[in-house]
Every structure is written in structure tokens, then in C-alpha cells.
XYZ file of C-alpha atoms in Angstrom:
159
model
C 132.840 66.014 89.344
C 132.120 67.044 85.784
C 135.807 68.599 85.178
C 137.367 65.467 83.847
C 134.515 64.960 81.407
C 134.603 68.719 80.202
C 138.542 68.583 80.109
C 138.238 65.589 77.683
C 136.076 67.616 75.564
C 138.648 70.467 75.206
C 140.659 69.530 71.842
C 143.728 71.093 70.703
C 143.453 70.902 67.008
C 146.061 71.249 64.466
C 146.067 70.608 60.780
C 145.982 66.742 61.017
C 145.516 65.842 64.828
C 143.845 66.143 67.939
C 145.361 65.996 71.586
C 142.715 65.380 74.379
C 143.500 65.478 78.135
C 141.789 63.419 80.858
C 142.056 63.466 84.549
C 140.799 60.996 87.238
C 139.996 57.131 87.373
C 136.644 57.592 85.862
C 137.989 59.224 82.902
C 140.653 56.794 82.577
C 138.185 53.959 82.625
C 136.168 55.591 79.824
C 139.257 55.743 77.757
C 139.974 52.195 78.104
C 136.315 51.242 77.346
C 136.589 53.281 74.220
C 139.748 51.391 73.214
C 137.783 48.078 73.372
C 134.988 49.661 71.170
C 137.644 50.919 68.676
C 139.410 47.528 68.051
C 139.238 46.585 64.498
C 139.941 43.161 62.807
C 143.603 42.436 61.876
C 144.850 45.618 63.656
C 147.961 45.758 65.993
C 147.323 46.812 69.567
C 150.779 47.676 71.118
C 151.187 48.240 74.879
C 154.069 49.369 77.195
C 153.100 48.908 80.700
C 153.945 48.477 84.516
C 150.918 46.443 85.083
C 151.081 46.362 88.889
C 150.929 50.036 89.013
C 148.160 50.333 86.345
C 145.919 47.524 87.851
C 145.954 48.825 91.487
C 143.827 51.769 90.687
C 140.860 49.516 90.169
C 141.811 45.771 90.210
C 138.550 44.262 89.317
C 138.120 46.863 86.402
C 141.396 46.623 84.764
C 141.782 42.828 85.151
C 138.350 42.619 83.666
C 139.516 44.760 80.898
C 142.469 42.510 80.084
C 140.113 39.565 79.778
C 137.591 41.350 77.794
C 140.465 42.843 75.366
C 141.631 39.395 74.857
C 138.160 38.056 74.107
C 137.570 40.734 71.599
C 141.066 40.400 69.987
C 140.449 36.614 69.630
C 137.216 37.164 68.028
C 138.343 39.591 65.259
C 141.999 38.617 64.858
C 143.844 41.575 66.445
C 147.607 41.233 67.312
C 148.308 42.378 70.880
C 151.855 42.754 71.838
C 152.907 43.927 75.101
C 156.185 45.258 76.508
C 155.895 44.929 80.311
C 158.286 46.194 83.173
C 159.425 43.014 84.984
C 157.300 42.625 88.075
C 155.668 39.607 89.855
C 152.442 40.502 87.948
C 153.999 40.920 84.708
C 155.768 37.568 84.973
C 152.219 35.998 85.689
C 150.804 37.856 82.764
C 153.671 36.647 80.511
C 152.908 32.936 81.528
C 149.332 33.244 81.060
C 149.691 35.338 77.821
C 147.521 33.192 75.681
C 144.478 33.567 78.089
C 144.613 37.244 77.246
C 145.384 36.654 73.590
C 148.581 38.610 73.534
C 152.254 38.276 73.204
C 154.270 39.566 76.026
C 157.937 40.542 76.418
C 159.376 41.809 79.543
C 161.655 44.756 79.629
C 165.147 44.939 80.909
C 165.200 44.665 84.880
C 166.332 48.449 85.452
C 163.369 49.738 83.587
C 161.126 51.766 85.572
C 157.911 52.941 83.995
C 155.822 55.562 85.359
C 153.334 55.683 82.508
C 151.245 53.138 80.187
C 151.618 53.623 76.496
C 148.845 52.080 74.197
C 149.370 52.416 70.619
C 146.500 51.769 68.048
C 146.377 52.554 64.269
C 144.583 55.757 64.950
C 145.651 57.067 68.353
C 148.329 56.910 71.077
C 147.158 56.734 74.714
C 149.776 57.738 77.355
C 148.372 57.401 80.865
C 150.329 58.349 84.029
C 150.417 55.665 86.604
C 150.843 57.966 89.695
C 149.104 60.912 90.976
C 147.696 62.807 89.506
C 146.033 60.311 87.369
C 146.034 61.868 84.024
C 145.948 60.575 80.517
C 146.682 62.188 76.893
C 145.135 60.779 73.770
C 146.930 61.900 70.700
C 145.344 61.292 67.258
C 148.044 62.484 64.803
C 149.496 60.303 62.049
C 153.135 61.352 62.466
C 153.182 60.993 66.228
C 151.409 57.368 65.973
C 153.994 56.426 63.356
C 156.933 57.519 65.581
C 155.532 55.606 68.533
C 154.808 52.560 66.462
C 158.609 52.711 65.167
C 159.767 53.155 68.696
C 157.915 50.194 69.932
C 159.183 48.075 67.026
C 162.709 48.844 67.756
C 162.345 47.951 71.487
C 160.251 44.667 70.714
C 163.100 43.476 68.169
C 165.872 44.149 70.640
C 164.266 41.908 73.138
C 164.710 38.236 72.860
């Protein structure tokens, strides 16, 4: 039971970054809770996701997370942009995007995501959506910048 917490404590350190590995739903939930705590005024919060697969692991928690994230973002002027795989749920999220204080674009129909990607100014979270449920948190400026640039290229290419 404590393995996910112990695993998360194990850091691979380099000169300018940290990589943390998490396993299991409780550990994944702790990552998302920390994302809420780490939101800062006027920052970008970028997401690439297949919400149907993400939410199914704990519908109540993750829907509540989306609502709380939007409330925090609205209060401190964080810009949330999401690239979502086109699914029935993502189409609903896109229609209700203002309720979640985010801007949503749908990825091309043939897209098939198996991970969530969250990009913040100081970290990247890659969360696998199928078993085993794992996540990697990367705190490395070069890797964060590369992911931001890739996100921006995709964002600009979708009308």
C-alpha cells in the first residue's frame, strides 16, 4: 500500500531537473491535487487528454477536479487550454468550456491518446490512462519548453 508513496519519493536527479514516478489511483489523485495547489496567477495551464478514459477511474473525483481547477483559474486569471481527443464527453466539455474556465479544441478524429499530458510552467505530467495506472512528473526546463512548443504547434494547427 505504501509503495506508490515510496516510489514517488524516489527522484532521479540531474543537473537541472527531477523525474518522479507514481503508480496507482491514489498517487495519481495526489498529483492532480498538487496541480491545484501549484496554480499561480497569469500562468498557462496546458492539457492534452482523452477525458473519457481519464474520468472513468474516479468520476466523482475527476469531475470535481475540473470544476475546482476552473474556479481557481477564474479567481487568479490562469489561462487553461485543452486539446481533447474527440469523444462524446469531450464534445460536452467543449460546449461547456466556459463553466470550466478553459478553452477547448478537439484533436483530429483519428487521434487515439493513451496518456494525459499536463504542462505547467515548472513541470510536465504524463499520466497513462490504461493499466497499469502510472504517471511521470518531470521538472526540467528544457523538457517543459519542448512540450510547450509542441503543444503550441498543435494548438495553432487546429481551427
